[in-house]
Amino acid sequence: MPSMEDLVPILIAIGALYGIYRLFSGPSAPSPPVPQEQVDSVKSMFPQIDEDRIRYDLSRTRSVERTCDTILRTGSLPAPPPGFVSRPTTPTTSSRPAAAAPAAQPAPSASAQSETLISRFHLESRVSDKGKAPEQPLESVAPEEWADSADKREAALRERKARMVLEARRKLSEKQQKKAEARATA
């Protein structure tokens, strides 16, 4: 039976042989492809990040949360190595058909959102025929004093929100008009 003094060099030799074997045996089997749903979920949160970088990081971490944490911590993801081949896969609809349907719906446009704000605050009557807000800027309205009743405070808050929406609409239309004039003169 070997003594304890003989066991340590044997363990070191076994470890060295294992390291040499791993070095010369080449890379291990390729990892399975990253599901497209994972890539799409990260891409929807961080559209500025390249899809190949997302796929590479997901192939390393196998976790959407870890990949998102890396992006939030560093601001980007490491570039894939030159030999990295991205293998996009088709989404598996059999496992979660209901979850894939909402992602396929197009996002509402900016004009639909502004129409929604106008209708939400019932400002259709306060918007002129041309679609512009009245010319009274928000800054020219004096701030009101704190009202005694909750109903008056709520009405004042609603009016202030309405004025902010109308002011933002007016500024946007002015900005678009200036762009159109600049294009016409150029």
PDB file of C-alpha atoms in Angstrom:
ATOM      1  CA  MET A   1       0.000   0.000   0.000  1.00  0.00           C
ATOM      2  CA  PRO A   2       1.500   3.336  -1.005  1.00  0.00           C
ATOM      3  CA  SER A   3       2.222   5.783   1.728  1.00  0.00           C
ATOM      4  CA  MET A   4       0.926   9.344   1.878  1.00  0.00           C
ATOM      5  CA  GLU A   5       4.236  10.647   0.572  1.00  0.00           C
ATOM      6  CA  ASP A   6       3.858   8.543  -2.589  1.00  0.00           C
ATOM      7  CA  LEU A   7       0.181   9.575  -3.122  1.00  0.00           C
ATOM      8  CA  VAL A   8       0.817  13.303  -3.717  1.00  0.00           C
ATOM      9  CA  PRO A   9       3.169  12.843  -6.731  1.00  0.00           C
ATOM     10  CA  ILE A  10       0.774  10.256  -8.174  1.00  0.00           C
ATOM     11  CA  LEU A  11      -2.158  12.712  -7.962  1.00  0.00           C
ATOM     12  CA  ILE A  12      -0.038  15.456  -9.556  1.00  0.00           C
ATOM     13  CA  ALA A  13       0.954  13.105 -12.379  1.00  0.00           C
ATOM     14  CA  ILE A  14      -2.686  12.106 -12.970  1.00  0.00           C
ATOM     15  CA  GLY A  15      -3.701  15.788 -13.074  1.00  0.00           C
ATOM     16  CA  ALA A  16      -0.900  16.622 -15.529  1.00  0.00           C
ATOM     17  CA  LEU A  17      -1.872  13.721 -17.797  1.00  0.00           C
ATOM     18  CA  TYR A  18      -5.507  14.834 -17.743  1.00  0.00           C
ATOM     19  CA  GLY A  19      -4.475  18.414 -18.654  1.00  0.00           C
ATOM     20  CA  ILE A  20      -2.320  17.184 -21.547  1.00  0.00           C
ATOM     21  CA  TYR A  21      -5.152  14.980 -22.772  1.00  0.00           C
ATOM     22  CA  ARG A  22      -7.618  17.903 -22.730  1.00  0.00           C
ATOM     23  CA  LEU A  23      -5.090  20.131 -24.498  1.00  0.00           C
ATOM     24  CA  PHE A  24      -4.498  17.755 -27.386  1.00  0.00           C
ATOM     25  CA  SER A  25      -7.990  16.288 -27.682  1.00  0.00           C
ATOM     26  CA  GLY A  26      -9.318  19.570 -29.111  1.00  0.00           C
ATOM     27  CA  PRO A  27     -12.476  21.403 -28.245  1.00  0.00           C
ATOM     28  CA  SER A  28     -15.298  19.540 -26.666  1.00  0.00           C
ATOM     29  CA  ALA A  29     -18.474  18.769 -28.558  1.00  0.00           C
ATOM     30  CA  PRO A  30     -20.215  21.854 -29.913  1.00  0.00           C
ATOM     31  CA  SER A  31     -22.901  23.248 -27.706  1.00  0.00           C
ATOM     32  CA  PRO A  32     -26.484  22.995 -28.881  1.00  0.00           C
ATOM     33  CA  PRO A  33     -27.798  26.019 -30.798  1.00  0.00           C
ATOM     34  CA  VAL A  34     -29.302  28.946 -28.915  1.00  0.00           C
ATOM     35  CA  PRO A  35     -33.105  29.147 -29.251  1.00  0.00           C
ATOM     36  CA  GLN A  36     -34.214  32.127 -31.330  1.00  0.00           C
ATOM     37  CA  GLU A  37     -36.731  33.106 -28.620  1.00  0.00           C
ATOM     38  CA  GLN A  38     -33.871  33.838 -26.229  1.00  0.00           C
ATOM     39  CA  VAL A  39     -32.071  35.948 -28.836  1.00  0.00           C
ATOM     40  CA  ASP A  40     -35.282  37.814 -29.643  1.00  0.00           C
ATOM     41  CA  SER A  41     -36.044  38.517 -25.994  1.00  0.00           C
ATOM     42  CA  VAL A  42     -32.598  40.038 -25.408  1.00  0.00           C
ATOM     43  CA  LYS A  43     -32.755  41.892 -28.749  1.00  0.00           C
ATOM     44  CA  SER A  44     -36.133  43.405 -27.810  1.00  0.00           C
ATOM     45  CA  MET A  45     -34.649  44.804 -24.603  1.00  0.00           C
ATOM     46  CA  PHE A  46     -31.369  45.931 -26.175  1.00  0.00           C
ATOM     47  CA  PRO A  47     -31.909  46.641 -29.896  1.00  0.00           C
ATOM     48  CA  GLN A  48     -28.528  48.358 -30.236  1.00  0.00           C
ATOM     49  CA  ILE A  49     -26.624  45.121 -29.508  1.00  0.00           C
ATOM     50  CA  ASP A  50     -25.671  43.012 -32.525  1.00  0.00           C
ATOM     51  CA  GLU A  51     -27.491  39.681 -32.804  1.00  0.00           C
ATOM     52  CA  ASP A  52     -24.245  37.720 -33.248  1.00  0.00           C
ATOM     53  CA  ARG A  53     -22.911  39.112 -29.964  1.00  0.00           C
ATOM     54  CA  ILE A  54     -26.158  38.180 -28.216  1.00  0.00           C
ATOM     55  CA  ARG A  55     -26.092  34.662 -29.675  1.00  0.00           C
ATOM     56  CA  TYR A  56     -22.430  34.198 -28.674  1.00  0.00           C
ATOM     57  CA  ASP A  57     -23.020  35.334 -25.096  1.00  0.00           C
ATOM     58  CA  LEU A  58     -26.136  33.171 -24.801  1.00  0.00           C
ATOM     59  CA  SER A  59     -24.165  30.179 -26.086  1.00  0.00           C
ATOM     60  CA  ARG A  60     -21.672  30.747 -23.276  1.00  0.00           C
ATOM     61  CA  THR A  61     -24.057  31.574 -20.419  1.00  0.00           C
ATOM     62  CA  ARG A  62     -27.231  29.732 -21.474  1.00  0.00           C
ATOM     63  CA  SER A  63     -29.155  32.393 -19.537  1.00  0.00           C
ATOM     64  CA  VAL A  64     -31.071  35.443 -20.752  1.00  0.00           C
ATOM     65  CA  GLU A  65     -30.771  36.997 -17.293  1.00  0.00           C
ATOM     66  CA  ARG A  66     -26.982  36.673 -17.203  1.00  0.00           C
ATOM     67  CA  THR A  67     -26.692  38.137 -20.703  1.00  0.00           C
ATOM     68  CA  CYS A  68     -28.912  41.087 -19.740  1.00  0.00           C
ATOM     69  CA  ASP A  69     -26.891  41.591 -16.563  1.00  0.00           C
ATOM     70  CA  THR A  70     -23.685  41.668 -18.611  1.00  0.00           C
ATOM     71  CA  ILE A  71     -25.155  44.292 -20.953  1.00  0.00           C
ATOM     72  CA  LEU A  72     -26.358  46.408 -18.049  1.00  0.00           C
ATOM     73  CA  ARG A  73     -23.043  46.115 -16.229  1.00  0.00           C
ATOM     74  CA  THR A  74     -20.681  46.727 -19.165  1.00  0.00           C
ATOM     75  CA  GLY A  75     -22.911  48.454 -21.720  1.00  0.00           C
ATOM     76  CA  SER A  76     -22.129  45.879 -24.411  1.00  0.00           C
ATOM     77  CA  LEU A  77     -21.276  42.264 -25.020  1.00  0.00           C
ATOM     78  CA  PRO A  78     -17.922  40.797 -26.065  1.00  0.00           C
ATOM     79  CA  ALA A  79     -17.460  40.222 -29.773  1.00  0.00           C
ATOM     80  CA  PRO A  80     -17.644  36.606 -30.868  1.00  0.00           C
ATOM     81  CA  PRO A  81     -14.332  35.028 -31.837  1.00  0.00           C
ATOM     82  CA  PRO A  82     -13.508  34.848 -35.551  1.00  0.00           C
ATOM     83  CA  GLY A  83     -14.338  31.159 -35.709  1.00  0.00           C
ATOM     84  CA  PHE A  84     -17.775  31.550 -34.128  1.00  0.00           C
ATOM     85  CA  VAL A  85     -20.556  30.532 -36.488  1.00  0.00           C
ATOM     86  CA  SER A  86     -23.975  31.731 -35.475  1.00  0.00           C
ATOM     87  CA  ARG A  87     -26.548  29.056 -36.016  1.00  0.00           C
ATOM     88  CA  PRO A  88     -29.995  30.600 -35.810  1.00  0.00           C
ATOM     89  CA  THR A  89     -32.725  28.166 -34.999  1.00  0.00           C
ATOM     90  CA  THR A  90     -36.388  28.378 -35.719  1.00  0.00           C
ATOM     91  CA  PRO A  91     -38.597  29.156 -32.762  1.00  0.00           C
ATOM     92  CA  THR A  92     -40.352  26.207 -31.239  1.00  0.00           C
ATOM     93  CA  THR A  93     -44.043  27.002 -31.453  1.00  0.00           C
ATOM     94  CA  SER A  94     -45.187  23.697 -30.012  1.00  0.00           C
ATOM     95  CA  SER A  95     -43.864  24.426 -26.531  1.00  0.00           C
ATOM     96  CA  ARG A  96     -45.418  27.869 -26.072  1.00  0.00           C
ATOM     97  CA  PRO A  97     -47.814  28.895 -28.854  1.00  0.00           C
ATOM     98  CA  ALA A  98     -49.546  31.558 -26.786  1.00  0.00           C
ATOM     99  CA  ALA A  99     -46.282  33.292 -25.873  1.00  0.00           C
ATOM    100  CA  ALA A 100     -45.157  33.631 -29.489  1.00  0.00           C
ATOM    101  CA  ALA A 101     -48.334  35.380 -30.630  1.00  0.00           C
ATOM    102  CA  PRO A 102     -47.947  38.666 -28.669  1.00  0.00           C
ATOM    103  CA  ALA A 103     -44.372  39.125 -29.888  1.00  0.00           C
ATOM    104  CA  ALA A 104     -45.545  39.040 -33.506  1.00  0.00           C
ATOM    105  CA  GLN A 105     -47.827  42.052 -33.084  1.00  0.00           C
ATOM    106  CA  PRO A 106     -46.360  45.276 -34.449  1.00  0.00           C
ATOM    107  CA  ALA A 107     -45.592  48.065 -32.031  1.00  0.00           C
ATOM    108  CA  PRO A 108     -47.935  51.076 -32.211  1.00  0.00           C
ATOM    109  CA  SER A 109     -46.584  54.040 -34.112  1.00  0.00           C
ATOM    110  CA  ALA A 110     -45.880  57.428 -32.578  1.00  0.00           C
ATOM    111  CA  SER A 111     -48.923  58.978 -34.259  1.00  0.00           C
ATOM    112  CA  ALA A 112     -51.175  56.278 -32.801  1.00  0.00           C
ATOM    113  CA  GLN A 113     -49.781  56.995 -29.344  1.00  0.00           C
ATOM    114  CA  SER A 114     -50.398  60.745 -29.670  1.00  0.00           C
ATOM    115  CA  GLU A 115     -53.947  60.061 -30.858  1.00  0.00           C
ATOM    116  CA  THR A 116     -54.350  57.808 -27.877  1.00  0.00           C
ATOM    117  CA  LEU A 117     -53.188  60.559 -25.529  1.00  0.00           C
ATOM    118  CA  ILE A 118     -55.559  63.046 -27.128  1.00  0.00           C
ATOM    119  CA  SER A 119     -58.459  60.646 -26.791  1.00  0.00           C
ATOM    120  CA  ARG A 120     -57.378  59.519 -23.311  1.00  0.00           C
ATOM    121  CA  PHE A 121     -57.506  63.055 -21.950  1.00  0.00           C
ATOM    122  CA  HIS A 122     -60.552  63.966 -24.093  1.00  0.00           C
ATOM    123  CA  LEU A 123     -58.723  66.790 -25.854  1.00  0.00           C
ATOM    124  CA  GLU A 124     -60.309  66.409 -29.296  1.00  0.00           C
ATOM    125  CA  SER A 125     -62.187  69.706 -28.873  1.00  0.00           C
ATOM    126  CA  ARG A 126     -59.009  71.563 -27.846  1.00  0.00           C
ATOM    127  CA  VAL A 127     -57.013  70.482 -30.898  1.00  0.00           C
ATOM    128  CA  SER A 128     -57.501  72.743 -33.918  1.00  0.00           C
ATOM    129  CA  ASP A 129     -58.512  71.496 -37.362  1.00  0.00           C
ATOM    130  CA  LYS A 130     -54.900  71.345 -38.567  1.00  0.00           C
ATOM    131  CA  GLY A 131     -54.027  68.938 -35.760  1.00  0.00           C
ATOM    132  CA  LYS A 132     -52.051  71.545 -33.860  1.00  0.00           C
ATOM    133  CA  ALA A 133     -52.519  72.459 -30.238  1.00  0.00           C
ATOM    134  CA  PRO A 134     -53.622  75.978 -29.334  1.00  0.00           C
ATOM    135  CA  GLU A 135     -50.842  78.534 -29.440  1.00  0.00           C
ATOM    136  CA  GLN A 136     -50.904  79.225 -25.680  1.00  0.00           C
ATOM    137  CA  PRO A 137     -47.598  77.852 -24.302  1.00  0.00           C
ATOM    138  CA  LEU A 138     -47.577  75.947 -21.042  1.00  0.00           C
ATOM    139  CA  GLU A 139     -45.012  78.224 -19.436  1.00  0.00           C
ATOM    140  CA  SER A 140     -47.286  81.253 -19.708  1.00  0.00           C
ATOM    141  CA  VAL A 141     -49.879  79.717 -17.395  1.00  0.00           C
ATOM    142  CA  ALA A 142     -49.315  80.670 -13.771  1.00  0.00           C
ATOM    143  CA  PRO A 143     -49.058  77.807 -11.289  1.00  0.00           C
ATOM    144  CA  GLU A 144     -52.149  77.399  -9.179  1.00  0.00           C
ATOM    145  CA  GLU A 145     -52.269  77.385  -5.403  1.00  0.00           C
ATOM    146  CA  TRP A 146     -52.874  74.184  -3.498  1.00  0.00           C
ATOM    147  CA  ALA A 147     -56.622  73.542  -3.585  1.00  0.00           C
ATOM    148  CA  ASP A 148     -58.589  72.801  -0.458  1.00  0.00           C
ATOM    149  CA  SER A 149     -60.563  69.814  -1.729  1.00  0.00           C
ATOM    150  CA  ALA A 150     -59.332  66.660  -3.362  1.00  0.00           C
ATOM    151  CA  ASP A 151     -61.741  67.135  -6.274  1.00  0.00           C
ATOM    152  CA  LYS A 152     -60.273  70.534  -7.105  1.00  0.00           C
ATOM    153  CA  ARG A 153     -56.720  69.162  -6.881  1.00  0.00           C
ATOM    154  CA  GLU A 154     -57.641  66.277  -9.163  1.00  0.00           C
ATOM    155  CA  ALA A 155     -59.245  68.617 -11.692  1.00  0.00           C
ATOM    156  CA  ALA A 156     -56.187  70.893 -11.575  1.00  0.00           C
ATOM    157  CA  LEU A 157     -53.893  67.900 -12.141  1.00  0.00           C
ATOM    158  CA  ARG A 158     -56.014  66.718 -15.078  1.00  0.00           C
ATOM    159  CA  GLU A 159     -55.882  70.211 -16.618  1.00  0.00           C
ATOM    160  CA  ARG A 160     -52.123  70.382 -16.157  1.00  0.00           C
ATOM    161  CA  LYS A 161     -51.676  66.984 -17.826  1.00  0.00           C
ATOM    162  CA  ALA A 162     -53.876  68.129 -20.699  1.00  0.00           C
ATOM    163  CA  ARG A 163     -51.831  71.303 -21.145  1.00  0.00           C
ATOM    164  CA  MET A 164     -48.600  69.269 -21.116  1.00  0.00           C
ATOM    165  CA  VAL A 165     -49.919  66.915 -23.806  1.00  0.00           C
ATOM    166  CA  LEU A 166     -51.080  69.836 -25.948  1.00  0.00           C
ATOM    167  CA  GLU A 167     -47.773  71.654 -25.486  1.00  0.00           C
ATOM    168  CA  ALA A 168     -45.781  68.584 -26.459  1.00  0.00           C
ATOM    169  CA  ARG A 169     -47.979  68.156 -29.520  1.00  0.00           C
ATOM    170  CA  ARG A 170     -47.497  71.809 -30.482  1.00  0.00           C
ATOM    171  CA  LYS A 171     -43.701  71.582 -30.105  1.00  0.00           C
ATOM    172  CA  LEU A 172     -43.574  68.405 -32.158  1.00  0.00           C
ATOM    173  CA  SER A 173     -45.610  69.939 -34.963  1.00  0.00           C
ATOM    174  CA  GLU A 174     -43.345  73.029 -34.945  1.00  0.00           C
ATOM    175  CA  LYS A 175     -40.279  70.801 -35.125  1.00  0.00           C
ATOM    176  CA  GLN A 176     -41.748  68.827 -38.014  1.00  0.00           C
ATOM    177  CA  GLN A 177     -42.685  72.059 -39.795  1.00  0.00           C
ATOM    178  CA  LYS A 178     -39.127  73.392 -39.433  1.00  0.00           C
ATOM    179  CA  LYS A 179     -37.748  70.132 -40.829  1.00  0.00           C
ATOM    180  CA  ALA A 180     -40.102  70.333 -43.785  1.00  0.00           C
ATOM    181  CA  GLU A 181     -39.093  73.961 -44.430  1.00  0.00           C
ATOM    182  CA  ALA A 182     -35.409  73.041 -44.211  1.00  0.00           C
ATOM    183  CA  ARG A 183     -35.904  70.235 -46.729  1.00  0.00           C
ATOM    184  CA  ALA A 184     -37.806  72.544 -49.061  1.00  0.00           C
ATOM    185  CA  THR A 185     -35.027  75.172 -49.015  1.00  0.00           C
ATOM    186  CA  ALA A 186     -32.225  72.604 -49.392  1.00  0.00           C
TER     187      ALA A 186
END
